[in-house]
Coordinates of C-alpha atoms and ligand atoms in Angstrom, one line a residue:
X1 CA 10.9 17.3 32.2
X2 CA 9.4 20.3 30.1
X3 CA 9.4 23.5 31.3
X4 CA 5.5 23.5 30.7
X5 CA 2.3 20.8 31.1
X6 CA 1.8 20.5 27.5
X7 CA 2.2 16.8 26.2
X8 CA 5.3 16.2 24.1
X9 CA 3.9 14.6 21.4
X10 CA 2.2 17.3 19.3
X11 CA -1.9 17.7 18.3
X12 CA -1.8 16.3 15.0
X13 CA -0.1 13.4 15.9
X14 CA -1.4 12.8 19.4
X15 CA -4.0 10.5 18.1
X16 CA -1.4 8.5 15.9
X17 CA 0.3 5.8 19.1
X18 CA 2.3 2.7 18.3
X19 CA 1.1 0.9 15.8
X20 CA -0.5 -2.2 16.2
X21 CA 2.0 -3.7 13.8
X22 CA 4.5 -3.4 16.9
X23 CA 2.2 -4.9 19.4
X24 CA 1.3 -8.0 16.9
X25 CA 4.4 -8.8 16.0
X26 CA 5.9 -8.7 19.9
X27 CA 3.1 -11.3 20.5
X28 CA 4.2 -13.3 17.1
X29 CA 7.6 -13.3 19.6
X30 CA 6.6 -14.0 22.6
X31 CA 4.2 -17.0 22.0
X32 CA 6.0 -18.5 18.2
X33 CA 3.2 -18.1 16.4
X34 CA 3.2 -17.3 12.6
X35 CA 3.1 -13.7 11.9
X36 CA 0.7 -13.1 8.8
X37 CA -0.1 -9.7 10.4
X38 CA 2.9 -7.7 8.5
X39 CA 3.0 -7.9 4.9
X40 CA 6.4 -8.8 3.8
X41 CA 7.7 -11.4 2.5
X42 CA 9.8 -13.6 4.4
X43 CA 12.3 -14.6 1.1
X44 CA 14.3 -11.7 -1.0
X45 CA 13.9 -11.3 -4.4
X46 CA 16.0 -12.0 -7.8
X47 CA 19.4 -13.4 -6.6
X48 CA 20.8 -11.1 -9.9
X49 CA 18.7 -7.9 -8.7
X50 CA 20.4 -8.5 -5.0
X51 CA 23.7 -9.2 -7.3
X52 CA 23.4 -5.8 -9.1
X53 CA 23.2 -4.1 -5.3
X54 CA 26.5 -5.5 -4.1
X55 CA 28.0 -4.2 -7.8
X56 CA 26.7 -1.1 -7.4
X57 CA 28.4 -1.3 -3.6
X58 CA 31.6 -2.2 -4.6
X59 CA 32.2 -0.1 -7.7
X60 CA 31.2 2.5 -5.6
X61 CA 27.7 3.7 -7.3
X62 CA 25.6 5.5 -5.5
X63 CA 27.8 5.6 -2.1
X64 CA 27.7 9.3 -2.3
X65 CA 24.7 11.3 -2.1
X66 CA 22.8 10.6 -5.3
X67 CA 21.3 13.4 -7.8
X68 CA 18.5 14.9 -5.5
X69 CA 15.4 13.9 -8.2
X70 CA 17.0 10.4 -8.4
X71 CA 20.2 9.1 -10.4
X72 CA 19.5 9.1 -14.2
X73 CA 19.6 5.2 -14.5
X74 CA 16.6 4.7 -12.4
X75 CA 14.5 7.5 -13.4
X76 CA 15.1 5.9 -17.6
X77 CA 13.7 2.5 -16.0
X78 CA 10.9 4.0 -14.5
X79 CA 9.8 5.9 -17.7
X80 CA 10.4 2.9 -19.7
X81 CA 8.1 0.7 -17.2
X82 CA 5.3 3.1 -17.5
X83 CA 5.8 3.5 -20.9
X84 CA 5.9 0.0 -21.8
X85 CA 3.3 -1.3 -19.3
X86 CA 0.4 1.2 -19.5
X87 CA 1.7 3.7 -22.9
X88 CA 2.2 6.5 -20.5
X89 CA 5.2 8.6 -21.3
X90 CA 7.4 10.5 -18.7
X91 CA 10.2 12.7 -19.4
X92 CA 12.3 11.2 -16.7
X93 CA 14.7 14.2 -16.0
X94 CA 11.3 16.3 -15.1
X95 CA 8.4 14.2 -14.2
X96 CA 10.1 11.3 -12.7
X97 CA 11.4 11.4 -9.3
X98 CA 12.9 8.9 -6.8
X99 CA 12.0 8.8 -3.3
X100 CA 12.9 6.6 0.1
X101 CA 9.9 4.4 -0.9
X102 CA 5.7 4.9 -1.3
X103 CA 6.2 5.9 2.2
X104 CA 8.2 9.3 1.8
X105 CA 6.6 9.4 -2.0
X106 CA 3.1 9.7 0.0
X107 CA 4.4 12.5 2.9
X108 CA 6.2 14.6 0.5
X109 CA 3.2 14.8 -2.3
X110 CA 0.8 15.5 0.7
X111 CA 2.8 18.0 2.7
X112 CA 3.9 19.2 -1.3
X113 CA -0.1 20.0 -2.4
X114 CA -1.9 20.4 1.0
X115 CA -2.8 23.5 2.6
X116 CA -4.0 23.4 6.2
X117 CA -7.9 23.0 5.7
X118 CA -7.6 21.3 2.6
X119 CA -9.8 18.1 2.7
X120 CA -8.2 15.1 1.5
X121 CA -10.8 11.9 0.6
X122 CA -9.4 8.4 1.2
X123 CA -10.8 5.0 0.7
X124 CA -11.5 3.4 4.6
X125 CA -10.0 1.0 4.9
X126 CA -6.8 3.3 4.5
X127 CA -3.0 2.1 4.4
X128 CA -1.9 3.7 8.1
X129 CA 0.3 6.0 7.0
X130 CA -2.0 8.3 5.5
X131 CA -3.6 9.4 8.0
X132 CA -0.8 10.4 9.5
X133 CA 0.5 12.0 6.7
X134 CA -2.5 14.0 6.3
X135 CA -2.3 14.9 9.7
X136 CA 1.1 16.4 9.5
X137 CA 0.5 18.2 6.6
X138 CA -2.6 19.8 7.9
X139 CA -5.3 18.2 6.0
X140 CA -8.5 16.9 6.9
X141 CA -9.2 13.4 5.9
X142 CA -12.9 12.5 4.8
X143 CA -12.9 8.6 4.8
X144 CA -15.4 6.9 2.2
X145 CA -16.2 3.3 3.3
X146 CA -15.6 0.3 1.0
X147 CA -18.6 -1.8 2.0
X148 CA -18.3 -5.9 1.5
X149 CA -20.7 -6.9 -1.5
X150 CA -21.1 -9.7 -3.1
X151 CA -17.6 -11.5 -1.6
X152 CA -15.1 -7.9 -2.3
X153 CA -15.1 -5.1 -1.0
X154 CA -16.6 -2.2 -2.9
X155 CA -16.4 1.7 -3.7
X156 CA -19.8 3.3 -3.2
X157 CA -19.7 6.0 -5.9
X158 CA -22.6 7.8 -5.0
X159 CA -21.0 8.1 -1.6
X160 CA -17.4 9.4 -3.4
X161 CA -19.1 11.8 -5.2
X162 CA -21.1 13.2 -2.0
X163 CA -17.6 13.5 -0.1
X164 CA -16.5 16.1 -2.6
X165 CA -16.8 19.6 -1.1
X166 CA -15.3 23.0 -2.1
X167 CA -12.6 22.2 0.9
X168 CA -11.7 19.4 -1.6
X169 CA -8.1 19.3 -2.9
X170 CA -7.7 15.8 -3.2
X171 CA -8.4 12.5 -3.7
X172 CA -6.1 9.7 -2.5
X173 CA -6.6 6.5 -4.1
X174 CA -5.0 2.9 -3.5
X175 CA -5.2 0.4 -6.6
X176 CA -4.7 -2.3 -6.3
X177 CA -6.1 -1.7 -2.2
X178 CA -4.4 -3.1 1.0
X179 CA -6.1 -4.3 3.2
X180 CA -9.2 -5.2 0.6
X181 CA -7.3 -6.8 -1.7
X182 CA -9.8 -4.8 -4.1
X183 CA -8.7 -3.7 -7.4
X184 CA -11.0 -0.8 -8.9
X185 CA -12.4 -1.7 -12.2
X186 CA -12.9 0.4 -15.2
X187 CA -15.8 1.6 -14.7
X188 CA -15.0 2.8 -11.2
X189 CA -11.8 4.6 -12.5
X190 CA -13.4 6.4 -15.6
X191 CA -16.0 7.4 -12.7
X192 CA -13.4 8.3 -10.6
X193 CA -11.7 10.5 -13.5
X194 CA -14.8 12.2 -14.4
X195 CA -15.6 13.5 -11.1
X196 CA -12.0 14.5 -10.6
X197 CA -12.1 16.5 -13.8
X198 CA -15.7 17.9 -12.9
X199 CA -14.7 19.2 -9.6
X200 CA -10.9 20.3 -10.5
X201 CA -9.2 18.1 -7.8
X202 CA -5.6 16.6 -7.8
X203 CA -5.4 12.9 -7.2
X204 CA -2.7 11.1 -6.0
X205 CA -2.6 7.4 -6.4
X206 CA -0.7 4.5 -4.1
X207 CA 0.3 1.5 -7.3
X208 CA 2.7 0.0 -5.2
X209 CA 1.0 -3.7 -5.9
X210 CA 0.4 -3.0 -9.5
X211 CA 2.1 -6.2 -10.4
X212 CA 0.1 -8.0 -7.6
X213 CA -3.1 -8.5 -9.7
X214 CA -4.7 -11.8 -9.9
X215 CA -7.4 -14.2 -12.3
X216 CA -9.7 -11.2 -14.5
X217 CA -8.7 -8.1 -13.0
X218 CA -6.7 -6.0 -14.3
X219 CA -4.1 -2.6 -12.9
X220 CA -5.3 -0.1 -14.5
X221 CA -3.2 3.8 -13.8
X222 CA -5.5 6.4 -12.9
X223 CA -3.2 8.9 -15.0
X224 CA -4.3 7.0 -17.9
X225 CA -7.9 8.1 -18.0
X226 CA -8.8 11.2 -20.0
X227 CA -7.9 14.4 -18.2
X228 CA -5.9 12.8 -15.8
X229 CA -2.6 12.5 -16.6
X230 CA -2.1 16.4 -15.9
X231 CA -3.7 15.7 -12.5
X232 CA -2.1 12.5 -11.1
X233 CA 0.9 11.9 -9.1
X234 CA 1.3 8.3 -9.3
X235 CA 3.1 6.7 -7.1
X236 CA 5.5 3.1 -7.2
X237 CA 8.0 1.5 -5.3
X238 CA 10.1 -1.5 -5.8
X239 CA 9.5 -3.0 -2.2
X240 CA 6.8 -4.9 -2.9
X241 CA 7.4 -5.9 -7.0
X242 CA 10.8 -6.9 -6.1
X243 CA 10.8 -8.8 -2.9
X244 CA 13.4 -6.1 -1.2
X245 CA 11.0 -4.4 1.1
X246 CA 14.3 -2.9 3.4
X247 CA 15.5 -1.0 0.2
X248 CA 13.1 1.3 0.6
X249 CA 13.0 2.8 -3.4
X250 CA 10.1 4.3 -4.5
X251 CA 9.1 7.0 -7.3
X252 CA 6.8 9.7 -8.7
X253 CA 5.8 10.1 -11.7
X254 CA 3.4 13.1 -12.6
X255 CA 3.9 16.5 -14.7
X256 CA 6.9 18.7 -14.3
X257 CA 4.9 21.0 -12.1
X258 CA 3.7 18.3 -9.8
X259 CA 7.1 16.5 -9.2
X260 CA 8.6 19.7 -8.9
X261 CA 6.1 20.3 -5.7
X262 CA 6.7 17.1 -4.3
X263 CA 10.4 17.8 -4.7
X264 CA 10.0 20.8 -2.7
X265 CA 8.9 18.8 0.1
X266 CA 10.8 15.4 -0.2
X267 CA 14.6 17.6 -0.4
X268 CA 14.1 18.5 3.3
X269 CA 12.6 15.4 4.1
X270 CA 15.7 12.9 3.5
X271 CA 17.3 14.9 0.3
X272 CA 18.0 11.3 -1.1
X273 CA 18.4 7.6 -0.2
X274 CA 19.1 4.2 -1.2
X275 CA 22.4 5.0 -3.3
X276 CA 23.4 2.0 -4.3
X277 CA 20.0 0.3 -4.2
X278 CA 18.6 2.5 -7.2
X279 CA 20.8 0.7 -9.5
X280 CA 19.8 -1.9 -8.6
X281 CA 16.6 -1.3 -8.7
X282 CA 16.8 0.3 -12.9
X283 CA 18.1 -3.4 -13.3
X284 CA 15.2 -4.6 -11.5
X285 CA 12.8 -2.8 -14.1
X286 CA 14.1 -4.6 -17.1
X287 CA 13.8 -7.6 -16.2
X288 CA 11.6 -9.4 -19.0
X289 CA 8.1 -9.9 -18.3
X290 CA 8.6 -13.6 -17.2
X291 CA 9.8 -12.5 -13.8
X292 CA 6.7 -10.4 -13.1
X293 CA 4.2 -13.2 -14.2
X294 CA 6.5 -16.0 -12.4
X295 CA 6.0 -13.9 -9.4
X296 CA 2.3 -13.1 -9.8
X297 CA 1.6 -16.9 -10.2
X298 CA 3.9 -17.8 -7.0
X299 CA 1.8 -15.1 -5.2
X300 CA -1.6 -16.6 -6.9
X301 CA -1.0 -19.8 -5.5
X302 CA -0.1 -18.7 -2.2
X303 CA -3.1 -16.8 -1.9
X304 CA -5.2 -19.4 -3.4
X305 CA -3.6 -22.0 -0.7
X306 CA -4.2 -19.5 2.5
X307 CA -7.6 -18.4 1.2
X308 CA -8.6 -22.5 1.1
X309 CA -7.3 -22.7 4.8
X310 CA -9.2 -20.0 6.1
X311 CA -12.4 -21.0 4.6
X312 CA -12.1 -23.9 6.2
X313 CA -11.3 -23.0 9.2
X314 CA -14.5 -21.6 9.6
X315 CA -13.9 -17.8 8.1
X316 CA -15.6 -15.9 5.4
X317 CA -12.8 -15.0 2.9
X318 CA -12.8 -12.2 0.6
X319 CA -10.5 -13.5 -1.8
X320 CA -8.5 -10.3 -2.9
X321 CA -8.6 -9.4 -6.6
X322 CA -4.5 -7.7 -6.0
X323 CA -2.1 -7.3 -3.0
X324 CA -0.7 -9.9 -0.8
X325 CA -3.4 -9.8 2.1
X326 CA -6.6 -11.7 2.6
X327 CA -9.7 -9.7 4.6
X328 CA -11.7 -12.2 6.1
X329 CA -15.1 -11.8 8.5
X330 CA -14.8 -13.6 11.4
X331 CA -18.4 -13.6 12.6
X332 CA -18.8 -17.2 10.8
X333 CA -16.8 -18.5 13.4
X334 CA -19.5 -18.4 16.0
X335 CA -20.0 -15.3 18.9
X336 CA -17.8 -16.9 20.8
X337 CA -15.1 -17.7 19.2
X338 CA -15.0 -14.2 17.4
X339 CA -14.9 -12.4 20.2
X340 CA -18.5 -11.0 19.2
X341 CA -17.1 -9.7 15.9
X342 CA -14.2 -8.0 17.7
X343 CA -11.5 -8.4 15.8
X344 CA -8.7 -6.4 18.1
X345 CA -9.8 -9.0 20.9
X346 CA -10.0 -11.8 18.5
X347 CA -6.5 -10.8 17.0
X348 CA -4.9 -10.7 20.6
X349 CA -6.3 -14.1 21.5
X350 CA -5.4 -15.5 18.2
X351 CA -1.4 -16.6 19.0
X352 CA -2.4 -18.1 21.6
X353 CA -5.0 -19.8 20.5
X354 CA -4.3 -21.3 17.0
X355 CA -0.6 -20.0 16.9
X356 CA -1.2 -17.4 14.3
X357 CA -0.9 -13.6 14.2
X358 CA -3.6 -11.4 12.3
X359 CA -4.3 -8.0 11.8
X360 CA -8.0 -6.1 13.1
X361 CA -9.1 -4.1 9.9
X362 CA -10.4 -1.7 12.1
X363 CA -6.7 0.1 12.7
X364 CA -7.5 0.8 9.6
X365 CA -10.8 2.7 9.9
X366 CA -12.0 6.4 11.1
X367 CA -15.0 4.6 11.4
X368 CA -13.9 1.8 13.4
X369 CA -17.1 0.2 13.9
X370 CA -17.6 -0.1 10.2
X371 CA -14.2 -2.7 10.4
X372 CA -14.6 -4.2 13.7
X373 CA -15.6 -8.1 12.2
X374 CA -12.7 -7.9 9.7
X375 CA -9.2 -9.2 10.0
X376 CA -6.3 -9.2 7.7
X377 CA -3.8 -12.1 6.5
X378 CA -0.8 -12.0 4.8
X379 CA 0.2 -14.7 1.8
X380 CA 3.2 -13.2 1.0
X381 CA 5.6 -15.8 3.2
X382 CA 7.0 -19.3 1.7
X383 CA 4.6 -22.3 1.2
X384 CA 5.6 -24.2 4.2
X385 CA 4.8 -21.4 6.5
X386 CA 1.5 -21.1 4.9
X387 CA 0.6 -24.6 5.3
X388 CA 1.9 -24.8 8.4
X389 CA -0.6 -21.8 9.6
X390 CA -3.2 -23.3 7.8
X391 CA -2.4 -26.6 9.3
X392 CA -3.0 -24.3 13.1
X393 CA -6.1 -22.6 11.6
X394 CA -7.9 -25.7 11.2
X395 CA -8.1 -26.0 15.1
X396 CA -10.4 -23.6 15.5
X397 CA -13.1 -25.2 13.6
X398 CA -12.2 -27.6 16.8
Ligands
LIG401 C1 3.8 -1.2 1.7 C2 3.0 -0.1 1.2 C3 3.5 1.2 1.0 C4 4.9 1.5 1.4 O1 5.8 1.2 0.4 P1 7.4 1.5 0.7 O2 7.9 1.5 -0.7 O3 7.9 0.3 1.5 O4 7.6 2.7 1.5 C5 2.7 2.2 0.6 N1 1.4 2.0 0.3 C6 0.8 0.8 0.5 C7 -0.6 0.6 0.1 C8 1.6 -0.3 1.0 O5 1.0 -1.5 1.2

């Protein structure tokens, strides 16, 4: 007991319960149905990357506390990745900096650059954790809607550029997007850049499926658009590239000024983390380009198999452009059987149903009524377990 009524749980989070990650994946449990709602994969990654770990382990790298900003190894292969990939150069000892994955990369930059009040847009359908992030930093989040058009989901940018107020401080993008599977083109981007330049914002943008990108699209880095690079803090991670989602490595790349603010933040946040996994993880970087587009085919195929069985199962499929999830519409598959376009209620009747496990889109949402019909897959698990779900999909279509 508290010595007062108030509830333990503070205001900014009070709104923030379990996620329904928890709740799907206790169902996945209970009944043995496939779980496609959370998106990792369900093999590890290079046998020598996981062989570089255990090296690290045993010659007793990184046991100890690394170097707060990261240990030089890594923060060299991150530069050389950007460098090489997109011709964006990072001095690594002061705009390169190594965090417990996206996840802490996205708290620290936000509770780094946000001032209670400061307005932060984000793209709704939004990866959970900004919100919350957001939320503890003081922020205000204005959602903008990705609307379905023409089979993807798409950025309004009439709608971005009305969101901008003088509250404004910054925008938070996700390129290549989970859920959407969108991957912002060009045109969007140089929009993007212009408006950010126009109204003096910061932007901070989520890359973690950079090397998730599929048929014509193409990752393109915010930071690499004219008058950007000075205001970006991009962020990446290793958990989803390399198949080692429990690693939990991630990084930040920006301007000396920028990391240093995020530095500020992440030091009391977990100082450092994942020792003897950031060496591994430098290895991880080099590897030639064969492993990155030996692992974007294996995940093209996977989606390409999983977006087949859920067309015809009766679904509408936006087949994603990036990431390892599929949005579908479930509203093709008849009032009844999609709950009336409810996709929480179709989601919770779904394990026991067809033996499958889905996420609702609209956990996703401020507006929730804007994601109710949508529900999210994940392709990122071994063929057999695809086809095997695909194989229980088909009996809705009865
Ligand atoms: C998985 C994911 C993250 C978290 O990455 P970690 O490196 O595991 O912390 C961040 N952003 C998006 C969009 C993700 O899907």
């Amino acid at each position: 007991m508290t010595s007062n009524s108030r509830p333990l749980l503070n205001r900014r989070l009070a709104e923030f319960g379990t996620t329904i990650f928890a709740e799907m994946s206790a169902l996945a449990l209970r009944t043995g149905a496939i779980n496609l709602g959370q998106g990792f994969p369900d093999t590890d990654g290079p046998e020598a990357v996981r062989e570089a770990a255990v090296r690290a382990l045993r010659d007793g790298r990184g046991n100890q506390y690394p170097p707060g900003p990261g240990i030089p190894e890594l923060r060299t292969a991150v530069a050389a990745h950007q460098e090489r990939r997109y011709g964006l150069s990072y001095d690594p000892d002061t705009e390169v900096l190594v965090t417990a994955g996206a996840t802490e990369a996205i708290a620290a930059t936000l509770l780094a650059l946000l001032e209670p009040g400061d307005e932060v847009i984000a793209f709704e359908p939004y990866y959970d954790s900004y919100a919350a992030c957001i939320a503890m930093a003081g922020g205000t989040r204005v959602p903008v809607t990705l609307r379905p058009h023409e089979g993807s989901f798409r950025l309004d940018l009439d709608e971005l550029r009305s969101a901008v107020t003088d509250r404004t401080r910054l925008l938070l993008i996700n390129t290549p997007h989970n859920p959407t599977g969108t991957v912002l083109t060009r045109e969007e981007l140089t929009a993007i850049a212009e408006l950010a330049v126009e109204r003096d914002l910061l932007v901070v943008t989520d890359e973690v499926y950079e090397h998730l990108v599929f048929d014509d699209a193409e990752h393109l880095p915010l930071a690499t658009f004219p008058g950007m690079r000075e205001r970006t803090v991009t962020i990446g991670s290793a958990g989803k590239t390399f198949s080692f989602t429990g690693w939990k490595v991630g990084w930040v790349t920006s301007t000396p000024g920028l990391v240093t603010a995020v530095r500020s933040a992440k030091q009391f946040l977990t100082y450092v983390s994942s020792g003897p996994f950031q060496y591994a993880v430098a290895e991880a970087l080099a590897l030639p380009d064969g492993y990155f587009a030996a692992f974007r085919e294996d995940m093209l195929a996977k989606r390409d198999l999983l977006a087949a069985g859920l067309t015809e199962a009766g679904f509408e499929v936006f087949t994603p452009a990036g990431t390892y999830f599929i949005t579908t519409d479930i509203r093709p598959l008849g009032a009844a059987l999609s709950k009336e376009g409810d996709g929480f209620a179709f989601c919770r009747a779904l394990p026991e149903r067809a033996g499958v496990v889905a996420i609702p889109n609209a956990v996703f949402y401020d507006h929730r009524e804007a994601g109710a019909p949508f529900v999210r897959f994940a392709f990122c698990k071994r063929t057999e377990v695809l086809e095997e779900a695909v194989q229980r999909l088909k009996s809705l279509v009865g």
